[in-house]
PDB file of C-alpha atoms in Angstrom:
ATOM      1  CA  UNK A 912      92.318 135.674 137.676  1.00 37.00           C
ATOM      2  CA  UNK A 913      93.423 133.686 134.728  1.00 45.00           C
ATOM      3  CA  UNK A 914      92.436 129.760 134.287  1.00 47.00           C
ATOM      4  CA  UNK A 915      95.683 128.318 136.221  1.00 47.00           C
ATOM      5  CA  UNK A 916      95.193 130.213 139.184  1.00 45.00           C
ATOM      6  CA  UNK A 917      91.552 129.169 139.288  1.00 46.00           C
ATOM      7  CA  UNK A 918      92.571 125.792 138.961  1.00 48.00           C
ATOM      8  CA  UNK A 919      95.550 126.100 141.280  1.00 48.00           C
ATOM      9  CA  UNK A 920      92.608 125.861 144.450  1.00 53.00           C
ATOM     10  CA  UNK A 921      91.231 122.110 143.338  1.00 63.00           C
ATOM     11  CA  UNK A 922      93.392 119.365 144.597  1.00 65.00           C
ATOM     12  CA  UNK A 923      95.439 117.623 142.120  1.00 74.00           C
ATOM     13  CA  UNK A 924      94.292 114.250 140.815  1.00 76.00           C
ATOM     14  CA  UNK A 925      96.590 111.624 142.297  1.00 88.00           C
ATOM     15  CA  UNK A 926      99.189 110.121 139.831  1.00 97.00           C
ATOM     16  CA  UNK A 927     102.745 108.648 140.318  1.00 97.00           C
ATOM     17  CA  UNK A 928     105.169 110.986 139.212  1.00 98.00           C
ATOM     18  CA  UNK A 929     108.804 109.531 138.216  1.00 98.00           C
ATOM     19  CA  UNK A 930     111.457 112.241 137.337  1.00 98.00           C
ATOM     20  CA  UNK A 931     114.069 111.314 134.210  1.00 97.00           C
ATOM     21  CA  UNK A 932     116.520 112.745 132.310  1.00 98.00           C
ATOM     22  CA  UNK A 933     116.751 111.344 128.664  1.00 98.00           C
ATOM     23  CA  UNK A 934     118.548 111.911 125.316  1.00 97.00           C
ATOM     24  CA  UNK A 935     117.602 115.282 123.374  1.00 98.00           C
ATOM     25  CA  UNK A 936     118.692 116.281 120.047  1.00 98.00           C
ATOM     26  CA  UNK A 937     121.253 118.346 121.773  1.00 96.00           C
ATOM     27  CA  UNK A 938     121.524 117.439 125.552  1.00 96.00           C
ATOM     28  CA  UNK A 939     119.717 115.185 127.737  1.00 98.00           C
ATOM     29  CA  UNK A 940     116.276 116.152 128.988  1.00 98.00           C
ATOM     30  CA  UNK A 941     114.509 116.879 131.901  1.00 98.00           C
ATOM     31  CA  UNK A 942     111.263 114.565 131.996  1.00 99.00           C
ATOM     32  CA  UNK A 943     108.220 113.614 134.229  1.00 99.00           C
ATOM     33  CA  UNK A 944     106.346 110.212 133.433  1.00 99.00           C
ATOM     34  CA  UNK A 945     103.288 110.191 135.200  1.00 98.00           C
ATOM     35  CA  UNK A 946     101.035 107.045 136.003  1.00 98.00           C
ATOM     36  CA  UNK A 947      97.737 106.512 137.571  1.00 97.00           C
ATOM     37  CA  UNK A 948      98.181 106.119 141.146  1.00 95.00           C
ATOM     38  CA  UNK A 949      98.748 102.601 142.075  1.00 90.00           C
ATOM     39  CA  UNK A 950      97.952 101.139 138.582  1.00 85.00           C
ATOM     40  CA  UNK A 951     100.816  98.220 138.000  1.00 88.00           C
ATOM     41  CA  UNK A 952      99.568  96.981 134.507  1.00 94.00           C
ATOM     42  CA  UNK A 953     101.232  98.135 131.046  1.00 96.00           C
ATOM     43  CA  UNK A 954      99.475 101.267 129.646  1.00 98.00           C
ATOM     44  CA  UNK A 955      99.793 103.141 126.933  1.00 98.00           C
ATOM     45  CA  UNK A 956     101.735 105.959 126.617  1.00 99.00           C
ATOM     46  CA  UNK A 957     101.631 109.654 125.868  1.00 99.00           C
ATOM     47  CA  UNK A 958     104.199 111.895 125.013  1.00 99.00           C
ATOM     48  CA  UNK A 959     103.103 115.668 126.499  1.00 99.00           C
ATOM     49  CA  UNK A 960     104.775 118.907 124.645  1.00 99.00           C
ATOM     50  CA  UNK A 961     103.943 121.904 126.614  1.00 99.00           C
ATOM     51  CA  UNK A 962     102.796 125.664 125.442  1.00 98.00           C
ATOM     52  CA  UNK A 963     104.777 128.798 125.648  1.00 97.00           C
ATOM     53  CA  UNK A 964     105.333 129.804 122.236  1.00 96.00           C
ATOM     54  CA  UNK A 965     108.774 128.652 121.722  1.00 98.00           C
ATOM     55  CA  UNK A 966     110.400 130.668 124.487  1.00 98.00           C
ATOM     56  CA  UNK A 967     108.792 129.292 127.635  1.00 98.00           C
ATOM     57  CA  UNK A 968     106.868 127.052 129.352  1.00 98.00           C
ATOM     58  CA  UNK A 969     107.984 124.556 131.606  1.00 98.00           C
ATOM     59  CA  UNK A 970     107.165 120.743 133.000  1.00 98.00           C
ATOM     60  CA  UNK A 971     105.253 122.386 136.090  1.00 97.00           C
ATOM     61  CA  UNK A 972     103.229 124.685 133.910  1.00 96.00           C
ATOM     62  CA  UNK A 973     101.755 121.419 131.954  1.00 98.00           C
ATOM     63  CA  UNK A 974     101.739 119.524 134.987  1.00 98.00           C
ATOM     64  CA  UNK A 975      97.498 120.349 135.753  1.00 97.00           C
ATOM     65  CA  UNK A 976      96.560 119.243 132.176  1.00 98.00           C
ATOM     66  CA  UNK A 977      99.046 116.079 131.975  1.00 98.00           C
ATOM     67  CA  UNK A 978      97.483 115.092 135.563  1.00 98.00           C
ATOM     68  CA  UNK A 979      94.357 115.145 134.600  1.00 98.00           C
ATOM     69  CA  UNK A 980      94.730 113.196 131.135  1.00 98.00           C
ATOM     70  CA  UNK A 981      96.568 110.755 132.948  1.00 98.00           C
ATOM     71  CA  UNK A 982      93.827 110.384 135.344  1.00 97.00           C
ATOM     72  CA  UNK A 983      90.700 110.399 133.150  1.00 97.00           C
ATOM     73  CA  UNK A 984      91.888 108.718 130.230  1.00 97.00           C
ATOM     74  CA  UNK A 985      93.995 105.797 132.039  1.00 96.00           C
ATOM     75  CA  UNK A 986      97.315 106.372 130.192  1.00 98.00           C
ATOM     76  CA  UNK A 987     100.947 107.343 131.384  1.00 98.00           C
ATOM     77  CA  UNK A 988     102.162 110.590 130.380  1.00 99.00           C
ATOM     78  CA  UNK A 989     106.113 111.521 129.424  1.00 99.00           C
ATOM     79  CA  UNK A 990     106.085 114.981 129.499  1.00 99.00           C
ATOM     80  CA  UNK A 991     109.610 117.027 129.022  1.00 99.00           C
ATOM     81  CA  UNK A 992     111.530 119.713 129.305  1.00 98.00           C
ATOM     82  CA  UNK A 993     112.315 120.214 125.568  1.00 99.00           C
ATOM     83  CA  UNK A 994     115.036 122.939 123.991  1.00 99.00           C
ATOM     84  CA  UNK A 995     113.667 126.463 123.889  1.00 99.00           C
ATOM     85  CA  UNK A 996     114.476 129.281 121.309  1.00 98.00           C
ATOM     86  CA  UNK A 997     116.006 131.564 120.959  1.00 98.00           C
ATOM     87  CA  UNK A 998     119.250 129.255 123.024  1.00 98.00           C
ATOM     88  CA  UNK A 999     118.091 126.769 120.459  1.00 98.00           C
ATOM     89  CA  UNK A1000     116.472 128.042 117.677  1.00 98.00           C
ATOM     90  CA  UNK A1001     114.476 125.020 115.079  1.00 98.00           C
ATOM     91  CA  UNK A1002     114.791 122.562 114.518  1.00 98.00           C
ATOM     92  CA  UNK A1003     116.004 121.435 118.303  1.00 99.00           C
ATOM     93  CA  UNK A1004     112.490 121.353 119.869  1.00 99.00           C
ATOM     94  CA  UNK A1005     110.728 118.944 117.069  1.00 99.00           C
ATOM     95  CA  UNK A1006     113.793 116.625 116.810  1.00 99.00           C
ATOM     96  CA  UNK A1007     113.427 116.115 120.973  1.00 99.00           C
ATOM     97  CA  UNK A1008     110.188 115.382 120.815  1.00 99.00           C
ATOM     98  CA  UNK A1009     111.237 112.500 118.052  1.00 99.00           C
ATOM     99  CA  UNK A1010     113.720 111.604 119.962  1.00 99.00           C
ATOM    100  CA  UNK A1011     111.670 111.140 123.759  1.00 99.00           C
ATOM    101  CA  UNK A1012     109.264 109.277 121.166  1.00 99.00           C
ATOM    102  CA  UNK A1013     111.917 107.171 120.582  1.00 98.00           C
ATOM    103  CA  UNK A1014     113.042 106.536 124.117  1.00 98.00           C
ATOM    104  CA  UNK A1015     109.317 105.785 124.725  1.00 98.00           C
ATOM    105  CA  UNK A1016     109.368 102.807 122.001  1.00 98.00           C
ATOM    106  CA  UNK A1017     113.275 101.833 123.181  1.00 97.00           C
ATOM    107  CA  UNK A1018     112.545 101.989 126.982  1.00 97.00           C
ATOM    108  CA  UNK A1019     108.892 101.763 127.859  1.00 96.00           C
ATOM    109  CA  UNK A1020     108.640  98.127 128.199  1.00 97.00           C
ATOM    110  CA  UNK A1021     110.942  98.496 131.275  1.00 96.00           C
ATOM    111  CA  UNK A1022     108.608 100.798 132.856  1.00 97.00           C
ATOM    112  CA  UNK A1023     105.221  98.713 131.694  1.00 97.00           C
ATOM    113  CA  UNK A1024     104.394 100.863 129.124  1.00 98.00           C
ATOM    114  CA  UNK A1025     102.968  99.844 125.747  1.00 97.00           C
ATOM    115  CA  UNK A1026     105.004 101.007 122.630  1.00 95.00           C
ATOM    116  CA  UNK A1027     102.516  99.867 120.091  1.00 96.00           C
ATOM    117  CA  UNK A1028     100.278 102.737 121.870  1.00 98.00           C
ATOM    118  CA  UNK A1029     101.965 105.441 121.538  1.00 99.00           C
ATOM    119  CA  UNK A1030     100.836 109.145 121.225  1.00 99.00           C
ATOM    120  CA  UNK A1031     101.556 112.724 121.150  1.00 99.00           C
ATOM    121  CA  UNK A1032     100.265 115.464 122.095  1.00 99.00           C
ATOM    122  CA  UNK A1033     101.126 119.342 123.153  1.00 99.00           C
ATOM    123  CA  UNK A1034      99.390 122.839 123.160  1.00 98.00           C
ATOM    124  CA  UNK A1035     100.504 126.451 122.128  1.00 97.00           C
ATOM    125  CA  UNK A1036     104.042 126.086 120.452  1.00 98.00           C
ATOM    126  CA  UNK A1037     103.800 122.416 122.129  1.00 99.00           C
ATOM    127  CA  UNK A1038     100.998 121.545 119.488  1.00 99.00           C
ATOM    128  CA  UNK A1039     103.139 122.565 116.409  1.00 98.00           C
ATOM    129  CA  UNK A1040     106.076 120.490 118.186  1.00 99.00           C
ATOM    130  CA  UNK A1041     103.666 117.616 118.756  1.00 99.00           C
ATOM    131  CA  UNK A1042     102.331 118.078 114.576  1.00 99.00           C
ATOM    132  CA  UNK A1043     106.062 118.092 113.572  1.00 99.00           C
ATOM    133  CA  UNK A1044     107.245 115.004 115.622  1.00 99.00           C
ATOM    134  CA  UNK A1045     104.167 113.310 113.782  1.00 99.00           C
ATOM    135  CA  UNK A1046     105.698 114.288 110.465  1.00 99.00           C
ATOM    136  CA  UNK A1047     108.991 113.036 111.691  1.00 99.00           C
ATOM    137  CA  UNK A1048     107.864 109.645 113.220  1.00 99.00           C
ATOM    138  CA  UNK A1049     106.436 109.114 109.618  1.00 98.00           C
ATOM    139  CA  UNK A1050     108.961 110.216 107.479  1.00 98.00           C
ATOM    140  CA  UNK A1051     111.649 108.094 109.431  1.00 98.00           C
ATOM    141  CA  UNK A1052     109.451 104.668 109.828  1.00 96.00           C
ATOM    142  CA  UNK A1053     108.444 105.742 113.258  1.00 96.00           C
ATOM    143  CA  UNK A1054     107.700 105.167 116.384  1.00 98.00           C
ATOM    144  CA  UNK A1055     104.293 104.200 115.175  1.00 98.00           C
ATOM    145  CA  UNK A1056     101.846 106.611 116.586  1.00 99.00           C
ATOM    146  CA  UNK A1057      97.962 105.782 117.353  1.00 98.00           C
ATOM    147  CA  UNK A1058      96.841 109.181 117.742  1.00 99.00           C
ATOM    148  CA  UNK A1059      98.180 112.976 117.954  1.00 99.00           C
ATOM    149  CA  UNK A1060      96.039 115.972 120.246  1.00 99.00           C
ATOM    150  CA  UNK A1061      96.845 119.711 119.208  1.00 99.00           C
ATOM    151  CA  UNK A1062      95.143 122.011 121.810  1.00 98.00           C
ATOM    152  CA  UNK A1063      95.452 125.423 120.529  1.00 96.00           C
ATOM    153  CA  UNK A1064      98.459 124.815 118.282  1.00 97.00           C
ATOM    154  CA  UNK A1065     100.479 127.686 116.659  1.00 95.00           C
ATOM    155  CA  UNK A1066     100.345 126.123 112.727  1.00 96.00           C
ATOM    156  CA  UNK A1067     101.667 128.804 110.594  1.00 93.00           C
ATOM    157  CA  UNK A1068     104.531 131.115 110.841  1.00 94.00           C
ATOM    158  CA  UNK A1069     103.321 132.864 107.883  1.00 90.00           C
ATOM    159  CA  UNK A1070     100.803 134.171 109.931  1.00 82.00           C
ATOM    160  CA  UNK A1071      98.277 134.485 107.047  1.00 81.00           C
ATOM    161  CA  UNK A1072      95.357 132.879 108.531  1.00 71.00           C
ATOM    162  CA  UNK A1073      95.441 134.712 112.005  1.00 62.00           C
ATOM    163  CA  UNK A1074      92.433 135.784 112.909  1.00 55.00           C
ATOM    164  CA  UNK A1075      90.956 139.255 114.482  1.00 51.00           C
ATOM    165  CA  UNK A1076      92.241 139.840 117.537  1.00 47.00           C
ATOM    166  CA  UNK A1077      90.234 142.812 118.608  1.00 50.00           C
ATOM    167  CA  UNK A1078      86.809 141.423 116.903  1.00 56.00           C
ATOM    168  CA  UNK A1079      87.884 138.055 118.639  1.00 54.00           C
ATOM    169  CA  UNK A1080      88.848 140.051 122.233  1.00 61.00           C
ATOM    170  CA  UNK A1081      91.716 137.656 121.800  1.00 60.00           C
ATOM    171  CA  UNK A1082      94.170 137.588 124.502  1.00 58.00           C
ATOM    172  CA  UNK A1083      96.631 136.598 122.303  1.00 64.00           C
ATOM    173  CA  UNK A1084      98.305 139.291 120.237  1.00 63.00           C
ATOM    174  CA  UNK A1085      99.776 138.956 116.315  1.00 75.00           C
ATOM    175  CA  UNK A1086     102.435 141.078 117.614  1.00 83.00           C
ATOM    176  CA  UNK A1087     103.399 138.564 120.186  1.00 85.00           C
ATOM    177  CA  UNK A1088     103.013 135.327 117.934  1.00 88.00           C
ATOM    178  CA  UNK A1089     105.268 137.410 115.452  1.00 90.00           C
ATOM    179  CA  UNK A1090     108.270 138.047 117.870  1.00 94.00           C
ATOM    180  CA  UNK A1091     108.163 134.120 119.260  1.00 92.00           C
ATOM    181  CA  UNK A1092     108.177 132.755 115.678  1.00 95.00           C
ATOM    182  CA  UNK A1093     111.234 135.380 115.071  1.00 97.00           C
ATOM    183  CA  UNK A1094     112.682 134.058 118.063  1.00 98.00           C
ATOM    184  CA  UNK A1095     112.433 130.166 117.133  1.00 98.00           C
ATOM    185  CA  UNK A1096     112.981 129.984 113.101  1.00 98.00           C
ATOM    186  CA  UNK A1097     115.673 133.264 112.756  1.00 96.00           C
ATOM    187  CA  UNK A1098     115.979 132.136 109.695  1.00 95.00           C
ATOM    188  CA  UNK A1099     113.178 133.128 106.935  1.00 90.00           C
ATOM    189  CA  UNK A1100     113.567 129.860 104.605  1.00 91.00           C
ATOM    190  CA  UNK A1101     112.999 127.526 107.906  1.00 94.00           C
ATOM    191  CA  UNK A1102     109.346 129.345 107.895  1.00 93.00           C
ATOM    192  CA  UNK A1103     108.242 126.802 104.808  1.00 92.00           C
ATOM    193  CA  UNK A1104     109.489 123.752 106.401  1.00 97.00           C
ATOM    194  CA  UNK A1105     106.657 121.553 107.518  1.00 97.00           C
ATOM    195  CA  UNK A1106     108.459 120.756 110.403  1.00 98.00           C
ATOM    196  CA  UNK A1107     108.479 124.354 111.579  1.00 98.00           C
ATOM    197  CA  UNK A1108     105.040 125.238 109.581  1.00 97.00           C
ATOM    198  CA  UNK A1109     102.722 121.822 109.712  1.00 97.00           C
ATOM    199  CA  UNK A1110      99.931 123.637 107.882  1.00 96.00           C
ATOM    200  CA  UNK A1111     101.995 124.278 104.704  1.00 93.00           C
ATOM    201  CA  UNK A1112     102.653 120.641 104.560  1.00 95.00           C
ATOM    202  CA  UNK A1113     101.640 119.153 101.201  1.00 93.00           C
ATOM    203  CA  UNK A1114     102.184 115.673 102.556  1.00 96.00           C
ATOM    204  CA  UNK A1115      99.794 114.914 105.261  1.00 98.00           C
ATOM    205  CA  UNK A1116      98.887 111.212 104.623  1.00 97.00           C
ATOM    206  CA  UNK A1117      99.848 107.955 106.425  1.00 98.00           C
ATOM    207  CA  UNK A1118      99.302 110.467 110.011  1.00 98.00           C
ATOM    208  CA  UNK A1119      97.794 109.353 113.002  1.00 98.00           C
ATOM    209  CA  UNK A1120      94.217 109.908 113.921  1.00 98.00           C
ATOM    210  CA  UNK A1121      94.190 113.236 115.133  1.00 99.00           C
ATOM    211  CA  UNK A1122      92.158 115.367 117.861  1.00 99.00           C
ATOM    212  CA  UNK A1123      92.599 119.317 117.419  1.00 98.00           C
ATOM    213  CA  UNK A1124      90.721 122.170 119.716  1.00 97.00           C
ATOM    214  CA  UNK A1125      90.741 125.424 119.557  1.00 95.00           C
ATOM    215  CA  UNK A1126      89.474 128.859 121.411  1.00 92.00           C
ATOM    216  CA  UNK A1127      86.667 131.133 119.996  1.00 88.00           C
ATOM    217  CA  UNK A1128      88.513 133.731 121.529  1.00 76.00           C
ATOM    218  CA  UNK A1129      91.857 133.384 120.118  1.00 78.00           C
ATOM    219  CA  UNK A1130      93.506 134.891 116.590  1.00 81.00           C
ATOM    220  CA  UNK A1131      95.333 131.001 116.229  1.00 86.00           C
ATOM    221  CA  UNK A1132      91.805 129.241 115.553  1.00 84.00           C
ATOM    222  CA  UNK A1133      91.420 130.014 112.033  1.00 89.00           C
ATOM    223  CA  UNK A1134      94.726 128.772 111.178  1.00 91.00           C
ATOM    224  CA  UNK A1135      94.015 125.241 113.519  1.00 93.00           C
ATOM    225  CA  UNK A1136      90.751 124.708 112.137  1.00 93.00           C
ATOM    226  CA  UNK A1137      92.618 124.663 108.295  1.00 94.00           C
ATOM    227  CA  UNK A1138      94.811 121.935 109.184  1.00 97.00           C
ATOM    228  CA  UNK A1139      91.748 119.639 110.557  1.00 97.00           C
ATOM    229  CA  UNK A1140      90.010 120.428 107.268  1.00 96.00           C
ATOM    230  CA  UNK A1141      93.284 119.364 105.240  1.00 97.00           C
ATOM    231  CA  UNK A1142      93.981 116.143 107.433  1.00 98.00           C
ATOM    232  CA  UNK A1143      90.227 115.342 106.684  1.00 97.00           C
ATOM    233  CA  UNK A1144      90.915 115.987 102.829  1.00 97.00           C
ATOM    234  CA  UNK A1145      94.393 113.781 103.361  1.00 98.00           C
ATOM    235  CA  UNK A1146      91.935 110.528 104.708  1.00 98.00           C
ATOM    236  CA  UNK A1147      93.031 111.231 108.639  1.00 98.00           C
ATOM    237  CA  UNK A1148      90.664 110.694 111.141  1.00 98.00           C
ATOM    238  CA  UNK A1149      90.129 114.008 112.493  1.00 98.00           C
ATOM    239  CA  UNK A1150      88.189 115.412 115.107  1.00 97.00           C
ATOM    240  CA  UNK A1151      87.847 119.458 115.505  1.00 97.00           C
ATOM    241  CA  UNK A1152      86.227 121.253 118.363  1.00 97.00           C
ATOM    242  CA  UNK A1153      85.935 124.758 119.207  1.00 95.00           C
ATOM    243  CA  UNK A1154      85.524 125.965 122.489  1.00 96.00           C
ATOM    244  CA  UNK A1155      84.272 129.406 123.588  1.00 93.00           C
ATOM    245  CA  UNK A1156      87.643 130.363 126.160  1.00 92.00           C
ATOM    246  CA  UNK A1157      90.143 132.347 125.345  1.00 90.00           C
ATOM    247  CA  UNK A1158      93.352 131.190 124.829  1.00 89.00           C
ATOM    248  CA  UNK A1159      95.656 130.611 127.880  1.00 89.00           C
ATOM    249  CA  UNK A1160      92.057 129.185 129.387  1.00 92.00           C
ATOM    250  CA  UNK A1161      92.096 126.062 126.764  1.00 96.00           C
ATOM    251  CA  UNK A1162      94.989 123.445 127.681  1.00 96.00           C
ATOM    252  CA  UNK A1163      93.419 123.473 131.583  1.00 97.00           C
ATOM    253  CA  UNK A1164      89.571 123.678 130.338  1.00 97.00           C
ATOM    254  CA  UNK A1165      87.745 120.832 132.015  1.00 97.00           C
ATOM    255  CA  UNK A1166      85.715 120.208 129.027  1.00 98.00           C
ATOM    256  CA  UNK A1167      88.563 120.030 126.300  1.00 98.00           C
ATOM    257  CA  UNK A1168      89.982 117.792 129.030  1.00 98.00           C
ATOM    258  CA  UNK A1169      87.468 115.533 129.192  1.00 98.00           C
ATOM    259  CA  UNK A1170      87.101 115.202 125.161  1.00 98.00           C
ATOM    260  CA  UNK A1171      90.673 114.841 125.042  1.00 98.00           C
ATOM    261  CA  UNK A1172      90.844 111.898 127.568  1.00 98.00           C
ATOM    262  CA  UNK A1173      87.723 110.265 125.626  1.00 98.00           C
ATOM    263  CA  UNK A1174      89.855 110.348 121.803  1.00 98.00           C
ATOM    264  CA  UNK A1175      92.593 108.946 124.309  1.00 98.00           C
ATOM    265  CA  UNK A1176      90.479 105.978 125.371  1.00 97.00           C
ATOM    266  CA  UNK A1177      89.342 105.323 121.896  1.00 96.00           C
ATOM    267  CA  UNK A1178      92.469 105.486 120.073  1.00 97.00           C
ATOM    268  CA  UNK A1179      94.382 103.505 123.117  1.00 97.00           C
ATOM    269  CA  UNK A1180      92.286 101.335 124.227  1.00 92.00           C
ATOM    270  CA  UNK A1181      90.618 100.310 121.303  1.00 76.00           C
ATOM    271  CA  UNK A1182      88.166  97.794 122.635  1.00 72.00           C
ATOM    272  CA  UNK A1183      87.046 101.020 124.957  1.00 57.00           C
ATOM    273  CA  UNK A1184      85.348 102.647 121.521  1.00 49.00           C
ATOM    274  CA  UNK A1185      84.998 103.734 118.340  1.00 46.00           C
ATOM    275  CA  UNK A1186      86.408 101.778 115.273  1.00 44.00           C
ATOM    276  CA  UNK A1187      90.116 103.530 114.226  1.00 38.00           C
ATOM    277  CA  UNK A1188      89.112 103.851 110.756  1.00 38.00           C
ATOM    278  CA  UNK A1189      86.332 106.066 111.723  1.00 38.00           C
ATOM    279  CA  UNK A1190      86.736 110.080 110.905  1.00 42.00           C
ATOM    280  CA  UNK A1191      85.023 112.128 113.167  1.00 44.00           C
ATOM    281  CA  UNK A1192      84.456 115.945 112.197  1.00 44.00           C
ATOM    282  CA  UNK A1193      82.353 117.251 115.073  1.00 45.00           C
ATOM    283  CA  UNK A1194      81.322 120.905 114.826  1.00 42.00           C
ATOM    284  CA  UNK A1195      82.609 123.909 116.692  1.00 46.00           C
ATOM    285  CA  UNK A1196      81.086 124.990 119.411  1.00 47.00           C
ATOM    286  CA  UNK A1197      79.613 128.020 119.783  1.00 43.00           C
TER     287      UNK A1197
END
């Protein structure tokens, strides 16, 4: 029984869901902006990129993990329906998550949200989307972000720095990463753009605090745990943990969810914690 089934028996938290479309890159989008339940005030806001290596994934698959950081780190959560490869190949997914950034900071007010706390986060492919629509919101004077998550995040399309997968018992195969990264840059220059590959970046100052997990048992750790060593060496407060699941276990683990919502409360609600200037490098767990 994999994690989402297990979860799939605990009763959701409850959250206000409101369904939108907004403006893509290409088309509008479908989107989900979730709330606490019955909370009124202006929140921050989070924008929620979802796994599936490119090719899949879906608003209901991320719906467990936005629920819960909605719930336990008292934010609203805009999570979409962003274009998939190989329909719409790079750089369509990164420039719609720029551009529901951008509703966020154009619209939010009328749905009491705060845009000076904004944030982004994603897992899988969703946590290379969520790295590249940091580069972008930088690179084009915004939306000002407070913080960015990666959970698990698929970094580099080289595929140099991929790990073991039968010393790791990773249920994640190199073949498989190989054919979605085929699928979504078809075209082998894209592969050195840091908007497709965020850990060949040379340029990774002026980014927002960031949080980044990643599975023991999973060939993309190596790769993740290089990019929080290079945002470190760039001055970004970075925070790294490793957690001993495999990798389709990680965006739903209660743990990473719980760190997660904490870096959330500290980087949103500032008064809540610790100082922003602070760099945090905890160490992997076992």
């Amino acid at each position: 029984m994999d994690a989402r089934r297990k979860n799939a028996s605990a009763p959701p938290p409850a959250v206000d869901i409101e369904n939108l479309q907004i403006s893509g890159y290409l088309a509008n989008l479908p989107a989900r902006l979730y709330r606490p339940a019955g909370r009124r005030e202006t929140l921050p806001a989070v924008l929620y990129l979802h796994g599936g290596g490119f090719v899949g994934g879906s608003l209901a698959e991320a719906d467990a993990s936005v629920r819960a950081l909605v719930t336990l780190a008292r934010v609203a959560v805009l999570s979409i329906d962003y274009s998939l490869a190989p329909r719409h190949p790079f750089p369509a997914a990164p420039e719609d998550a720029h551009a529901a950034l951008r509703w966020l900071a154009r619209y939010g007010a009328e749905r009491r949200l705060d845009s000076g706390r904004l944030a982004v986060a994603g897992d899988d492919a969703g946590g290379n989307i969520a790295a590249a629509a940091a580069l972008i919101a930088r690179d084009r004077n915004g939306p000002a972000l407070a913080a960015q998550v990666l959970i698990g995040p698929m970094l580099d399309p080289s595929m140099t720095l991929l790990g073991d997968a039968e010393r790791l018992r990773s249920d994640l195969k190199p073949q498989t990463c190989a054919q979605r990264y085929a699928q979504y840059l078809p075209h082998s220059q894209e592969r050195l753009h840091p908007y497709a590959s965020p850990l060949t970046s040379r340029r990774l100052h002026e980014l927002p605090p960031t949080y980044l997990a990643t599975a023991k048992c999973d060939v993309l750790h190596c790769e993740a745990e290089h990019y929080a060593s290079a945002l470190i060496a760039a001055g970004v407060p970075t925070q790294i943990t490793r957690f001993a699941v495999r990798h389709e276990e990680l965006a739903q683990h209660p743990p990473l969810l719980a760190e997660v919502a904490e870096f959330l409360r500290q980087r949103l609600h500032p008064a809540h914690g610790a100082p922003l200037s602070s760099i945090a490098s905890s160490h992997p767990q076992p």
